[in-house]
């Protein structure tokens, strides 16, 4: 329904509480793609029809075919992006991209090579960066900036709802130009982003139970819709895991499912408010053949200075706290998600 002025909410799919993605179209006639809306990056890329057949990750996803689009504009500039794990290489093209019912002429990357790890596990095709222009590779104007310059949005904000339970439908929702009261209760608490032109804020501490354990002198928190988990400095996270009795194995930190109900809450002190995650917010409980597996959705990740050390608050945080990203006022707002 075209309620909030020219934009329609984009329903998201929630894959096992670890991958959240929604549909966009590129080209005329429309070619559909599933993308992660990622506040931690600022470029749009999708797999290319011209990717090598040996790139399995490319071959098993929807691919953009320039020759089938009458609005395609050639560019050809090289492109490559490196993630915490995984990299993408390709070349730039221009075409009409439709997000939330809004068409924009957009420069994006056609990916011709995707690292098998982790993209063979991706349920989505590509990534649509929702970050600020200054983190965009090749100085490309990001999609949301192209939308803002059309002056169709009631407010220059976008909001994200991530469901916590894969059985709920929709698995999430992206709103351009406002928020969706169906998915939060109470009012928003806002905090200024740091003037780095990133979706990051100053965090005043991290508590476990009632005890302040980390970041007591202040640190940076990145609010990242493109991260599945919460990451923190490896030393801090390993101390946190020891406190809750979690063991590290090849696929992350695990706890004995019997201990889950007694685990302490973990609280992030942001913008004068305390944002707590309880055990059901940060434990991924999977019933498997050989018994239940309880994964702790925290990872250690050391980001080198000057960017780091940082904490990254990802999907498991956003699932608990409905998030509004406000470009007009350079601030982030949280409300309790329903
Ligand atoms: C909520 O939905 C999240 C989507 C899953 C993200 C992710 O878990 C993933 C899983 C399987 C296959 C591919 C990808 C994936 C890989 C790259 C881009 C987007 C998705 C990423 C795994 C590697 C570390 N990581 C990031 O660096 C992320 C950090 C973020 N800012 C991005 O730029 C890259 C998260």
Coordinates of C-alpha atoms and ligand atoms in Angstrom, one line a residue:
X1 CA 0.0 0.0 0.0
X2 CA 1.4 3.3 -1.1
X3 CA 0.7 4.9 2.4
X4 CA 3.9 6.8 3.1
X5 CA 4.3 8.9 0.0
X6 CA 5.7 7.1 -3.0
X7 CA 7.4 4.3 -1.1
X8 CA 6.1 0.9 -0.2
X9 CA 7.7 -1.2 2.6
X10 CA 10.1 -3.9 1.4
X11 CA 9.3 -7.2 3.1
X12 CA 12.5 -9.1 4.1
X13 CA 13.1 -12.8 4.3
X14 CA 14.7 -14.1 7.5
X15 CA 16.9 -17.2 6.9
X16 CA 17.6 -18.9 10.2
X17 CA 18.0 -15.5 12.0
X18 CA 21.4 -15.1 10.3
X19 CA 20.6 -13.8 6.8
X20 CA 17.9 -11.1 6.2
X21 CA 17.3 -9.9 2.6
X22 CA 14.7 -8.4 0.4
X23 CA 13.8 -8.0 -3.3
X24 CA 14.8 -5.2 -5.7
X25 CA 14.7 -5.0 -9.5
X26 CA 17.3 -3.9 -12.0
X27 CA 16.7 -3.2 -15.7
X28 CA 13.8 -2.9 -18.1
X29 CA 12.1 -5.3 -18.2
X30 CA 12.7 -5.8 -14.5
X31 CA 15.3 -8.5 -13.5
X32 CA 14.6 -9.4 -9.8
X33 CA 17.3 -9.9 -7.2
X34 CA 17.4 -10.6 -3.5
X35 CA 19.8 -8.3 -1.6
X36 CA 21.0 -7.7 1.9
X37 CA 20.3 -4.0 2.8
X38 CA 23.7 -3.4 4.5
X39 CA 24.4 -0.2 6.6
X40 CA 28.0 -1.4 6.9
X41 CA 28.8 -0.7 3.2
X42 CA 27.6 1.7 0.5
X43 CA 27.8 -0.1 -2.9
X44 CA 25.2 -2.1 -4.8
X45 CA 26.4 -5.3 -6.5
X46 CA 24.7 -8.3 -8.0
X47 CA 26.1 -11.4 -9.8
X48 CA 26.7 -10.8 -13.6
X49 CA 25.5 -12.9 -16.5
X50 CA 29.1 -12.7 -17.7
X51 CA 30.5 -14.3 -14.5
X52 CA 32.8 -17.3 -15.2
X53 CA 30.9 -20.6 -15.0
X54 CA 33.7 -21.8 -12.6
X55 CA 32.5 -19.2 -10.1
X56 CA 30.0 -21.5 -8.3
X57 CA 28.7 -18.8 -6.0
X58 CA 27.9 -16.7 -9.1
X59 CA 26.4 -19.6 -11.0
X60 CA 23.9 -20.6 -8.2
X61 CA 22.4 -17.1 -7.9
X62 CA 20.3 -14.7 -10.1
X63 CA 22.5 -12.9 -12.6
X64 CA 22.1 -9.5 -14.2
X65 CA 22.0 -9.7 -18.0
X66 CA 22.8 -6.3 -19.6
X67 CA 21.9 -7.5 -23.0
X68 CA 18.3 -8.0 -21.9
X69 CA 17.8 -4.5 -20.5
X70 CA 16.9 -1.6 -22.8
X71 CA 17.8 0.9 -20.1
X72 CA 21.3 -0.5 -19.6
X73 CA 24.2 2.0 -19.9
X74 CA 27.7 0.7 -20.4
X75 CA 30.5 1.7 -17.9
X76 CA 33.1 -1.0 -17.6
X77 CA 35.2 0.6 -14.7
X78 CA 36.7 -2.2 -12.6
X79 CA 35.3 -2.9 -9.1
X80 CA 36.3 -4.9 -6.1
X81 CA 35.2 -5.0 -2.5
X82 CA 36.6 -6.9 0.5
X83 CA 34.5 -8.0 3.4
X84 CA 35.5 -9.3 6.8
X85 CA 35.4 -12.6 5.0
X86 CA 34.7 -12.8 1.3
X87 CA 35.5 -10.6 -1.7
X88 CA 33.7 -9.6 -4.8
X89 CA 35.2 -8.4 -8.2
X90 CA 33.6 -7.2 -11.3
X91 CA 32.8 -4.1 -13.3
X92 CA 30.4 -1.1 -13.2
X93 CA 27.2 -0.8 -15.1
X94 CA 24.3 1.7 -15.0
X95 CA 20.6 0.8 -15.1
X96 CA 17.2 1.6 -13.5
X97 CA 17.1 0.1 -10.0
X98 CA 13.7 -0.1 -8.2
X99 CA 13.8 -0.2 -4.3
X100 CA 10.6 0.1 -2.3
X101 CA 8.7 1.1 -5.4
X102 CA 11.1 4.0 -6.2
X103 CA 13.1 3.9 -9.5
X104 CA 16.5 5.4 -9.6
X105 CA 19.2 5.4 -12.3
X106 CA 22.0 3.7 -10.5
X107 CA 25.7 2.8 -11.0
X108 CA 26.2 -0.6 -9.6
X109 CA 28.7 -3.5 -9.9
X110 CA 28.2 -6.6 -12.0
X111 CA 30.1 -9.3 -10.0
X112 CA 32.1 -11.6 -12.3
X113 CA 33.8 -13.4 -9.4
X114 CA 32.5 -14.1 -5.9
X115 CA 34.7 -15.9 -3.4
X116 CA 33.2 -19.3 -2.8
X117 CA 33.5 -18.6 1.0
X118 CA 31.1 -17.4 2.2
X119 CA 28.9 -16.7 -0.9
X120 CA 28.1 -20.3 -1.6
X121 CA 26.1 -20.1 1.7
X122 CA 24.3 -16.9 0.7
X123 CA 20.6 -17.3 0.2
X124 CA 20.6 -13.8 -1.4
X125 CA 22.1 -12.7 -4.7
X126 CA 23.9 -9.4 -3.8
X127 CA 24.3 -6.5 -1.4
X128 CA 22.7 -3.1 -1.5
X129 CA 24.9 -0.8 0.7
X130 CA 22.8 1.6 2.8
X131 CA 26.0 3.4 4.2
X132 CA 27.1 7.0 3.7
X133 CA 28.6 8.1 0.3
X134 CA 32.1 8.5 1.8
X135 CA 32.4 4.8 2.3
X136 CA 31.3 4.0 -1.3
X137 CA 34.0 2.4 -3.4
X138 CA 34.8 4.2 -6.7
X139 CA 33.0 7.3 -5.3
X140 CA 29.7 6.0 -6.6
X141 CA 26.6 7.8 -5.3
X142 CA 24.7 5.2 -3.1
X143 CA 21.1 4.1 -3.9
X144 CA 19.6 5.9 -0.8
X145 CA 21.4 9.2 -1.8
X146 CA 19.9 8.9 -5.3
X147 CA 16.5 8.4 -3.7
X148 CA 16.9 11.4 -1.4
X149 CA 17.8 13.6 -4.3
X150 CA 14.4 12.8 -5.8
X151 CA 12.6 14.5 -2.8
X152 CA 9.9 11.8 -2.7
X153 CA 10.5 10.8 0.9
X154 CA 8.4 12.3 3.7
X155 CA 11.6 12.1 5.9
X156 CA 15.2 11.4 4.9
X157 CA 15.3 8.2 7.0
X158 CA 15.0 4.5 6.5
X159 CA 14.0 1.9 9.2
X160 CA 14.7 -1.8 9.6
X161 CA 12.7 -4.5 11.4
X162 CA 14.3 -8.0 11.7
X163 CA 12.0 -10.8 13.0
X164 CA 13.5 -13.0 15.7
X165 CA 11.6 -16.2 14.8
X166 CA 12.1 -17.5 11.3
X167 CA 8.5 -18.9 11.4
X168 CA 7.1 -15.3 11.6
X169 CA 6.2 -13.7 8.3
X170 CA 7.5 -11.4 7.1
X171 CA 11.0 -12.1 8.3
X172 CA 11.6 -8.4 8.4
X173 CA 10.8 -5.1 6.7
X174 CA 12.7 -2.1 5.3
X175 CA 10.8 1.2 5.2
X176 CA 12.2 4.1 3.1
X177 CA 11.1 7.5 4.3
X178 CA 9.7 6.6 7.7
X179 CA 9.1 3.9 10.3
X180 CA 6.4 1.2 10.6
X181 CA 4.6 1.3 14.0
X182 CA 3.4 -2.3 13.4
X183 CA 6.8 -3.4 14.4
X184 CA 7.8 -1.4 17.5
X185 CA 6.3 -0.2 20.8
X186 CA 7.0 2.9 22.8
X187 CA 9.1 5.8 21.6
X188 CA 12.4 6.1 19.9
X189 CA 15.6 7.0 21.7
X190 CA 18.0 8.8 19.4
X191 CA 21.8 9.2 19.5
X192 CA 24.0 11.2 17.1
X193 CA 26.3 9.3 14.8
X194 CA 29.9 10.1 15.1
X195 CA 30.9 12.7 12.5
X196 CA 32.7 9.9 10.5
X197 CA 30.0 9.5 7.9
X198 CA 29.3 6.0 9.1
X199 CA 26.4 4.4 10.9
X200 CA 28.3 4.3 14.2
X201 CA 27.8 5.8 17.6
X202 CA 29.8 6.3 20.8
X203 CA 29.1 3.5 23.3
X204 CA 29.6 4.1 27.0
X205 CA 30.0 0.5 28.2
X206 CA 29.1 -3.1 27.9
X207 CA 27.7 -4.8 31.1
X208 CA 27.2 -8.5 31.8
X209 CA 24.5 -9.0 34.3
X210 CA 24.9 -6.0 36.6
X211 CA 28.6 -5.7 36.1
X212 CA 30.2 -3.2 33.6
X213 CA 32.9 -5.3 32.0
X214 CA 34.0 -3.7 28.8
X215 CA 34.3 -0.3 27.0
X216 CA 34.1 1.5 30.4
X217 CA 36.2 4.4 29.0
X218 CA 33.9 4.6 25.9
X219 CA 34.3 3.0 22.5
X220 CA 32.7 2.9 19.0
X221 CA 29.6 0.8 18.1
X222 CA 28.7 0.2 14.5
X223 CA 25.0 -0.4 13.9
X224 CA 25.2 -2.9 11.0
X225 CA 22.2 -4.4 9.3
X226 CA 24.6 -6.5 7.2
X227 CA 26.1 -8.4 10.1
X228 CA 24.4 -11.5 11.4
X229 CA 26.0 -11.3 14.9
X230 CA 27.5 -9.0 17.4
X231 CA 31.2 -8.6 17.2
X232 CA 33.6 -7.1 19.7
X233 CA 37.3 -7.0 20.3
X234 CA 38.5 -10.7 20.4
X235 CA 39.9 -10.3 24.0
X236 CA 36.7 -8.8 25.3
X237 CA 34.5 -11.4 23.6
X238 CA 36.6 -14.3 24.8
X239 CA 36.4 -12.9 28.4
X240 CA 32.6 -12.5 27.9
X241 CA 32.3 -16.1 26.7
X242 CA 34.3 -17.4 29.6
X243 CA 31.9 -15.6 32.0
X244 CA 28.9 -17.4 30.4
X245 CA 30.7 -20.7 30.1
X246 CA 30.8 -20.8 26.3
X247 CA 33.3 -22.9 24.4
X248 CA 34.8 -21.9 21.1
X249 CA 34.6 -24.5 18.3
X250 CA 35.1 -24.3 14.5
X251 CA 31.7 -22.7 14.0
X252 CA 31.7 -20.2 16.9
X253 CA 30.9 -20.1 20.6
X254 CA 28.6 -22.8 22.0
X255 CA 26.9 -23.3 25.4
X256 CA 25.2 -26.3 26.9
X257 CA 21.5 -25.7 26.1
X258 CA 20.7 -26.7 29.7
X259 CA 22.4 -23.6 31.0
X260 CA 20.7 -21.1 28.7
X261 CA 17.9 -20.0 31.0
X262 CA 20.4 -19.0 33.7
X263 CA 22.6 -16.9 31.4
X264 CA 23.1 -13.2 32.3
X265 CA 21.8 -10.4 30.1
X266 CA 24.3 -8.4 28.1
X267 CA 23.7 -4.6 28.1
X268 CA 25.0 -2.0 25.7
X269 CA 25.0 1.6 27.0
X270 CA 24.2 3.8 24.1
X271 CA 23.0 7.4 24.0
X272 CA 22.1 7.5 27.7
X273 CA 20.0 4.4 27.5
X274 CA 20.7 0.8 28.3
X275 CA 19.9 -1.8 25.6
X276 CA 19.9 -5.3 27.1
X277 CA 19.9 -8.6 25.3
X278 CA 18.6 -11.5 27.2
X279 CA 19.6 -15.1 26.6
X280 CA 16.9 -15.7 24.0
X281 CA 18.1 -12.7 22.1
X282 CA 21.7 -13.8 21.9
X283 CA 21.5 -17.6 21.8
X284 CA 20.7 -19.4 18.5
X285 CA 19.0 -22.6 19.6
X286 CA 19.1 -25.2 16.9
X287 CA 17.5 -28.7 17.3
X288 CA 19.7 -31.0 15.4
X289 CA 19.8 -34.8 14.9
X290 CA 22.6 -35.3 17.4
X291 CA 20.7 -33.1 19.9
X292 CA 20.2 -29.4 20.5
X293 CA 23.0 -27.0 19.7
X294 CA 23.1 -23.5 21.4
X295 CA 25.3 -21.0 19.6
X296 CA 26.2 -17.7 21.2
X297 CA 25.6 -15.0 18.5
X298 CA 28.8 -13.1 19.5
X299 CA 32.0 -13.2 17.5
X300 CA 35.5 -11.8 18.3
X301 CA 36.7 -9.5 15.5
X302 CA 39.7 -7.2 15.9
X303 CA 39.4 -4.2 13.6
X304 CA 42.8 -2.4 13.4
X305 CA 43.1 1.3 14.5
X306 CA 42.2 4.0 13.6
X307 CA 38.7 2.4 12.8
X308 CA 38.9 -0.1 15.6
X309 CA 38.7 -1.2 18.3
X310 CA 34.9 -1.4 17.7
X311 CA 31.8 -3.3 18.6
X312 CA 29.5 -4.2 15.7
X313 CA 25.8 -4.6 16.6
X314 CA 24.2 -6.7 14.0
X315 CA 21.0 -8.6 13.3
X316 CA 20.5 -10.1 16.7
X317 CA 20.6 -6.6 18.3
X318 CA 18.4 -5.1 15.6
X319 CA 15.8 -7.9 16.0
X320 CA 15.3 -6.7 19.6
X321 CA 15.6 -3.0 18.9
X322 CA 13.8 -1.6 15.9
X323 CA 16.2 0.8 14.2
X324 CA 15.7 4.1 12.4
X325 CA 18.6 5.4 10.4
X326 CA 18.2 9.2 10.0
X327 CA 20.3 10.8 7.3
X328 CA 18.7 14.2 7.8
X329 CA 19.8 14.6 11.4
X330 CA 22.7 12.1 11.3
X331 CA 21.3 10.1 14.1
X332 CA 20.1 6.6 14.9
X333 CA 16.9 5.8 16.8
X334 CA 16.0 2.6 18.7
X335 CA 12.6 1.5 19.8
X336 CA 11.6 -1.8 21.4
X337 CA 10.7 -4.2 18.5
X338 CA 7.5 -6.2 18.9
Ligands
LIG1 C1 21.6 -9.7 8.3 O1 22.0 -10.4 7.2 C2 23.4 -10.5 7.0 C3 23.8 -11.2 5.8 C4 24.8 -12.2 6.1 C5 26.2 -11.6 6.3 C6 27.3 -12.7 6.4 O2 27.1 -13.4 7.6 C7 27.2 -13.7 5.2 C8 26.8 -14.9 5.5 C9 26.7 -15.9 4.5 C10 27.0 -15.6 3.1 C11 27.4 -14.3 2.9 C12 27.5 -13.3 3.8 C13 27.9 -11.9 3.4 C14 29.2 -11.7 3.0 C15 29.6 -10.4 2.6 C16 28.6 -9.4 2.4 C17 27.2 -9.7 2.8 C18 26.9 -10.9 3.2 C19 28.7 -12.1 6.4 C20 29.8 -13.2 6.6 C21 31.2 -12.6 6.6 C22 31.3 -11.5 7.7 N1 30.3 -10.6 7.4 C23 30.6 -9.3 6.9 O3 31.7 -8.9 6.7 C24 29.4 -8.4 6.6 C25 29.4 -7.1 7.4 C26 28.4 -6.3 6.6 N2 28.5 -4.9 6.9 C27 28.7 -6.6 5.2 O4 29.3 -5.5 4.6 C28 29.5 -7.8 5.2 C29 28.9 -11.1 7.6

